[in-house]
Amino acid sequence: MIIVVITVSERDYDVIVVGAGIMGLASAYHLKIAMPDKSIVVLEKESSYSQGNSGRSVSGYRDFFSTVVNQKLSKSSIKFYSYIQKDLGYDIQMKNVGYMFLMSMSKFDSMKSIITKLQSSTDLRILDRSELSKIHPLILDVDKEESRALNLQPIEVGVLGRRCGVLEIEKLSSFYYEECRRLGVEFNFKTQVNSLDVVPRNPSGYPNEPFLWQDKLIGGISTNRGDYSARRYVLTTGAWTGKLLDRIGVDSHMKAKKRFVYQIGGNSITEMVRTSYGLNDEGLFPFLVLPSHGVYLRPHPSSGTFWISTSGTTSDQEIGPTFSFDSADDIEYTEPSDEYFVDNILPVLRAYMRDMPDMKITGKWTGYYSLNSQDKTPYIFAFLNAIVATGGSGAGLMKSDSIGRVVASIASGQTETRLFDGSTILNSSLGVADRDVGIETLRF
Amino acid sequence: MIIVVITVSERDYDVIVVGAGIMGLASAYHLKIAMPDKSIVVLEKESSYSQGNSGRSVSGYRDFFSTVVNQKLSKSSIKFYSYIQKDLGYDIQMKNVGYMFLMSMSKFDSMKSIITKLQSSTDLRILDRSELSKIHPLILDVDKEESRALNLQPIEVGVLGRRCGVLEIEKLSSFYYEECRRLGVEFNFKTQVNSLDVVPRNPSGYPNEPFLWQDKLIGGISTNRGDYSARRYVLTTGAWTGKLLDRIGVDSHMKAKKRFVYQIGGNSITEMVRTSYGLNDEGLFPFLVLPSHGVYLRPHPSSGTFWISTSGTTSDQEIGPTFSFDSADDIEYTEPSDEYFVDNILPVLRAYMRDMPDMKITGKWTGYYSLNSQDKTPYIFAFLNAIVATGGSGAGLMKSDSIGRVVASIASGQTETRLFDGSTILNSSLGVADRDVGIETLRF
């Protein structure tokens, strides 16, 4: 009898990226471009890339935000995504359908100065009631009784971002993945990182290291498939970031917030999805945010459905056990109930939209926002020999290319990042100690 | 046989304050003064007030911070504590021993503009090496070998806040408690709040309420001793805040960070504690922060000991499993080991201080900071019919009176708080949506 003993030896790299969601993919790609000679591995617990909350996002994109840093991060990323599709000819199903916030006049007035400023930097169209009335599915005169019962805001103004729309995140992810592979980035799937091992930079050899007075670094990580080590670690771990960092006393500045997405279809819906109402040149319905309770509709052209969800940003509406912040151990992609849609979302939808006689739920899933509920802006910060990028707050996809560039810039020891569109960002402004981003208010 | 069935009926109040630590006591006191006709109850899981992390704090106070809001919160609170002791004659053992940061010249230079500004508003004394050399226990010329091995900064400057010192938090707590009782505030001890019950403001009667579109409020709380309800809830729950709020999807903006406190005594220590070295008029050693690794000494005059601990504010030193952020379920006041002191703190202490031949550990305990690691400044924010005050970040005691006044001001529907010393604070600046506090940098 021959006994074969397989010992999994420690694997050593220059850089380990933890998490192959869209931020991890973009980070690995830009890291490899910045340091082509370095060995880079991406570890991912799922069996492929973007199978976690990236793949569960609704993948809309917009370039209008209240803060300059969010404007920069999104604008450059969108330009790069467009470059991928148009110049490189890699189809990511980017559809410039527009992104429209419907709102009351008083809400519009409160945002007027931001919107006026934005009009000089991007293409925003403001629609009044007479223009909105041409979008036939919209009910502009919401029933008064219903409005009171459901706490609804009136539809009085539409703010349409025209350089905005939707794309297929699996396709965008595939672009980054294939480029990473081509450049020599390694991917280890089904590899779940359980903990980060903090060690002294100069070991003393005494037990119970590291001590308070020792310089420290991440010496390795333990996974379900053995230990790994690297000179540098990049954590693009989305909703799981808190779990890894809490254990070593580093603040992740994010909370994992559950949200449900419902796909609704039917002939009337498909017809609506494939009508532009003069709002874009794609012949498709825009990404639409209703004026109340954060309910939004994302047109999904190829299936002829809408994906409907709620914003998840902290408001006095989304409070209660349904909206709990889950610790990483509780993160489960349990299928949401039809009942939740019928009780919570459908009444709002029906109050604002007509022409959906045969609407039916054709799909549904649970995802998690990595929410920074203070400033609703990503965090990119370094500690020891690690860099953390998190806090997409429901607007991560549309900033991910820029986030990847900032990560690569920090890893390269630079203080400033030049984005794809030539604009620059001070890296420390997205960090903790010198954070300088302002509070994002253009959300729903 | 007679069977007595005791049903605990729901108890209803105008205001429920959860947590009888120093922030809860100050809040209850100022709430009752602001609304004397309202029924107020304080619920506390321990068997008395300030038995949790307030009672485990080292209770030093200082009035010098880098941000205006922290200067205001502390300055007015300290003035009120002084008023309690001097004018009301209630002895809280307030000793104006001073609060001294020792630092390198380069650190001092980096803080110079802040310190210069502070000198116009409070009494700061800057000590150079020749002045520091008169403080005999200090080792100004740290051994070079040791300095390198322990990553030590040199002692080149002392910044001494003279309107600073120490007090007995149990005595200060007793003042607030007795005043609360006198004014008619109720206290229910051994009452642990387990959850907040979010309900619709206008119930529809349908199952699964509250719905997304309903206005909500906290309808009640469940405790180990039955249910309570109130018109308004105040959460001064320190390290437990995250536990209560995560469950309903409200960000607490704090992490529970463990820290160990060691009491060291011995004849040489007692002699040192009771010598002022010309630094104050109390004849006592000042509160002293060493230049490295956040190690500080708090003189405890009545016992003739020093309490020694570390700052706990996030730095690249305090990273690792010892410094984990604990979820509320993991909060345990386990006694720290002597070994931890010997391995981690003692080497730093011995490098900077002499004359401690018979030093010994005479006591030790574990406490938790309620740490806001972004701006190191308290959060006071309202959601639904609740107000949360948390994030003392190791400097909560010295701001608690002001925090209590802000809580009472918000509960009274005001937008601005007039503090004890007449200065004013915009309530929303300490909240989330309009947070405007800056990042506190004067810490160790």
CSV table of C-alpha atoms in Angstrom, one decimal, chain B residues 105-280:
chain,number,residue,atom,x,y,z
B,105,MET,CA,10.1,67.8,17.6
B,106,SER,CA,8.8,66.7,14.2
B,107,LYS,CA,5.5,65.6,15.7
B,108,PHE,CA,5.3,69.0,17.4
B,109,ASP,CA,6.1,70.8,14.2
B,110,SER,CA,3.3,68.9,12.4
B,111,MET,CA,0.8,70.1,15.1
B,112,LYS,CA,2.2,73.6,15.6
B,113,SER,CA,-0.5,75.5,13.8
B,114,ILE,CA,-3.2,73.7,15.8
B,115,ILE,CA,-1.3,74.3,19.1
B,116,THR,CA,-0.7,78.0,18.3
B,117,LYS,CA,-4.4,78.4,17.7
B,118,LEU,CA,-5.3,76.6,20.9
B,119,GLN,CA,-3.1,78.8,23.0
B,120,SER,CA,-5.4,81.7,22.4
B,121,SER,CA,-8.4,79.8,23.7
B,122,THR,CA,-7.0,77.7,26.6
B,123,ASP,CA,-4.0,77.5,28.8
B,124,LEU,CA,-1.3,75.4,27.1
B,125,ARG,CA,2.3,75.3,28.3
B,126,ILE,CA,5.0,74.2,25.9
B,127,LEU,CA,8.0,72.6,27.7
B,128,ASP,CA,11.3,72.2,26.0
B,129,ARG,CA,14.0,69.7,26.9
B,130,SER,CA,15.5,71.8,29.6
B,131,GLU,CA,12.1,72.3,31.3
B,132,LEU,CA,11.3,68.6,30.8
B,133,SER,CA,14.6,67.6,32.4
B,134,LYS,CA,13.3,68.9,35.7
B,135,ILE,CA,10.7,66.1,35.7
B,136,HIS,CA,13.1,63.7,37.2
B,137,PRO,CA,11.3,60.4,36.4
B,138,LEU,CA,11.5,61.1,32.6
B,139,ILE,CA,14.3,59.6,30.6
B,140,LEU,CA,15.0,62.2,28.0
B,141,ASP,CA,17.9,60.4,26.4
B,142,VAL,CA,16.4,57.1,25.5
B,143,ASP,CA,18.9,54.3,24.9
B,144,LYS,CA,19.6,54.2,21.2
B,145,GLU,CA,19.5,50.4,20.9
B,146,GLU,CA,16.3,50.3,22.9
B,147,SER,CA,14.8,53.1,20.9
B,148,ARG,CA,15.4,51.2,17.7
B,149,ALA,CA,14.2,47.9,19.0
B,150,LEU,CA,11.0,49.4,20.4
B,151,ASN,CA,10.3,51.9,17.6
B,152,LEU,CA,10.4,54.8,20.1
B,153,GLN,CA,10.0,58.5,19.3
B,154,PRO,CA,12.3,60.8,21.3
B,155,ILE,CA,11.0,63.1,24.0
B,156,GLU,CA,11.7,66.6,22.8
B,157,VAL,CA,8.7,68.6,23.6
B,158,GLY,CA,5.9,68.5,26.2
B,159,VAL,CA,2.5,70.1,25.5
B,160,LEU,CA,0.8,70.6,28.8
B,161,GLY,CA,-2.9,71.4,29.0
B,162,ARG,CA,-3.3,73.2,32.3
B,163,ARG,CA,-7.1,73.2,32.5
B,164,CYS,CA,-7.0,69.5,32.4
B,165,GLY,CA,-6.8,66.6,34.8
B,166,VAL,CA,-8.6,63.7,36.4
B,167,LEU,CA,-11.8,63.1,38.3
B,168,GLU,CA,-13.7,60.2,39.8
B,169,ILE,CA,-16.3,59.1,37.3
B,170,GLU,CA,-18.3,57.2,40.0
B,171,LYS,CA,-18.6,60.5,41.9
B,172,LEU,CA,-19.6,62.5,38.8
B,173,SER,CA,-22.1,59.8,37.9
B,174,SER,CA,-23.5,59.9,41.4
B,175,PHE,CA,-24.1,63.6,41.0
B,176,TYR,CA,-26.1,63.2,37.9
B,177,TYR,CA,-27.9,60.1,39.3
B,178,GLU,CA,-28.9,61.9,42.5
B,179,GLU,CA,-30.1,65.0,40.6
B,180,CYS,CA,-32.0,62.8,38.2
B,181,ARG,CA,-33.7,61.0,41.1
B,182,ARG,CA,-34.4,64.3,42.9
B,183,LEU,CA,-36.1,65.6,39.7
B,184,GLY,CA,-38.2,62.5,39.3
B,185,VAL,CA,-36.3,60.4,36.7
B,186,GLU,CA,-36.9,56.7,37.2
B,187,PHE,CA,-34.2,54.1,37.0
B,188,ASN,CA,-34.7,50.4,36.3
B,189,PHE,CA,-31.5,48.5,36.8
B,190,LYS,CA,-30.8,44.9,35.7
B,191,THR,CA,-32.9,45.7,32.7
B,192,GLN,CA,-31.2,44.7,29.4
B,193,VAL,CA,-32.7,46.0,26.2
B,194,ASN,CA,-32.6,43.3,23.6
B,195,SER,CA,-34.3,44.9,20.6
B,196,LEU,CA,-36.1,47.9,19.3
B,197,ASP,CA,-39.5,47.3,17.7
B,198,VAL,CA,-40.0,49.2,14.5
B,199,VAL,CA,-43.7,49.7,13.8
B,200,PRO,CA,-45.8,51.7,11.3
B,201,ARG,CA,-46.9,55.1,12.5
B,202,ASN,CA,-50.3,54.4,11.1
B,203,PRO,CA,-50.9,50.7,11.2
B,204,SER,CA,-52.8,49.2,8.3
B,205,GLY,CA,-53.7,46.0,10.1
B,206,TYR,CA,-52.2,43.9,7.4
B,207,PRO,CA,-49.6,41.2,8.4
B,208,ASN,CA,-45.9,41.8,7.9
B,209,GLU,CA,-46.0,45.5,8.7
B,210,PRO,CA,-44.2,47.8,8.6
B,211,PHE,CA,-44.0,48.2,4.8
B,212,LEU,CA,-41.5,50.1,2.8
B,213,TRP,CA,-43.9,52.9,2.1
B,214,GLN,CA,-45.1,53.4,5.7
B,215,ASP,CA,-43.8,56.0,8.1
B,216,LYS,CA,-42.2,54.2,10.9
B,217,LEU,CA,-41.3,54.7,14.5
B,218,ILE,CA,-39.9,52.7,17.4
B,219,GLY,CA,-43.1,51.4,19.0
B,220,GLY,CA,-41.5,49.7,21.9
B,221,ILE,CA,-38.4,47.8,23.2
B,222,SER,CA,-38.1,44.4,24.6
B,223,THR,CA,-36.0,43.7,27.6
B,224,ASN,CA,-35.2,40.8,29.8
B,225,ARG,CA,-37.9,42.1,32.1
B,226,GLY,CA,-40.7,42.6,29.6
B,227,ASP,CA,-41.6,45.3,27.2
B,228,TYR,CA,-41.4,49.0,27.5
B,229,SER,CA,-42.7,51.8,25.3
B,230,ALA,CA,-42.3,55.5,25.0
B,231,ARG,CA,-42.9,58.5,22.8
B,232,ARG,CA,-39.1,58.9,22.4
B,233,TYR,CA,-36.0,56.8,22.9
B,234,VAL,CA,-32.5,57.9,23.7
B,235,LEU,CA,-29.8,55.4,23.1
B,236,THR,CA,-26.6,56.0,25.1
B,237,THR,CA,-25.5,52.4,24.8
B,238,GLY,CA,-21.8,52.9,24.3
B,239,ALA,CA,-20.1,49.7,23.1
B,240,TRP,CA,-23.5,48.0,22.6
B,241,THR,CA,-24.9,50.6,20.2
B,242,GLY,CA,-24.0,48.6,17.1
B,243,LYS,CA,-25.8,45.5,18.4
B,244,LEU,CA,-29.1,47.3,18.8
B,245,LEU,CA,-28.9,49.3,15.6
B,246,ASP,CA,-27.4,46.8,13.1
B,247,ARG,CA,-30.5,44.7,13.6
B,248,ILE,CA,-32.7,47.4,12.2
B,249,GLY,CA,-30.3,48.7,9.5
B,250,VAL,CA,-29.3,51.9,11.2
B,251,ASP,CA,-25.6,52.7,11.2
B,252,SER,CA,-24.1,53.2,14.7
B,253,HIS,CA,-20.9,54.8,13.3
B,254,MET,CA,-18.9,53.2,16.1
B,255,LYS,CA,-16.9,50.0,16.8
B,256,ALA,CA,-16.4,48.4,20.2
B,257,LYS,CA,-12.7,48.4,20.8
B,258,LYS,CA,-11.2,46.5,23.7
B,259,ARG,CA,-8.5,48.0,25.9
B,260,PHE,CA,-6.7,46.9,29.0
B,261,VAL,CA,-6.1,49.1,32.0
B,262,TYR,CA,-3.4,48.3,34.6
B,263,GLN,CA,-3.1,49.9,38.0
B,264,ILE,CA,0.5,50.0,39.1
B,265,GLY,CA,1.6,50.8,42.7
B,266,GLY,CA,4.5,50.5,45.0
B,267,ASN,CA,6.2,53.1,47.2
B,268,SER,CA,8.2,54.6,44.4
B,269,ILE,CA,5.1,55.0,42.3
B,270,THR,CA,3.1,56.5,45.1
B,271,GLU,CA,5.8,59.0,45.7
B,272,MET,CA,5.8,59.9,42.0
B,273,VAL,CA,2.0,60.2,41.8
B,274,ARG,CA,2.1,62.7,44.7
B,275,THR,CA,4.8,64.9,43.2
B,276,SER,CA,3.9,67.7,40.8
B,277,TYR,CA,7.4,68.6,39.5
B,278,GLY,CA,6.2,72.2,39.3
B,279,LEU,CA,3.6,71.2,36.7
B,280,ASN,CA,0.5,72.0,38.7
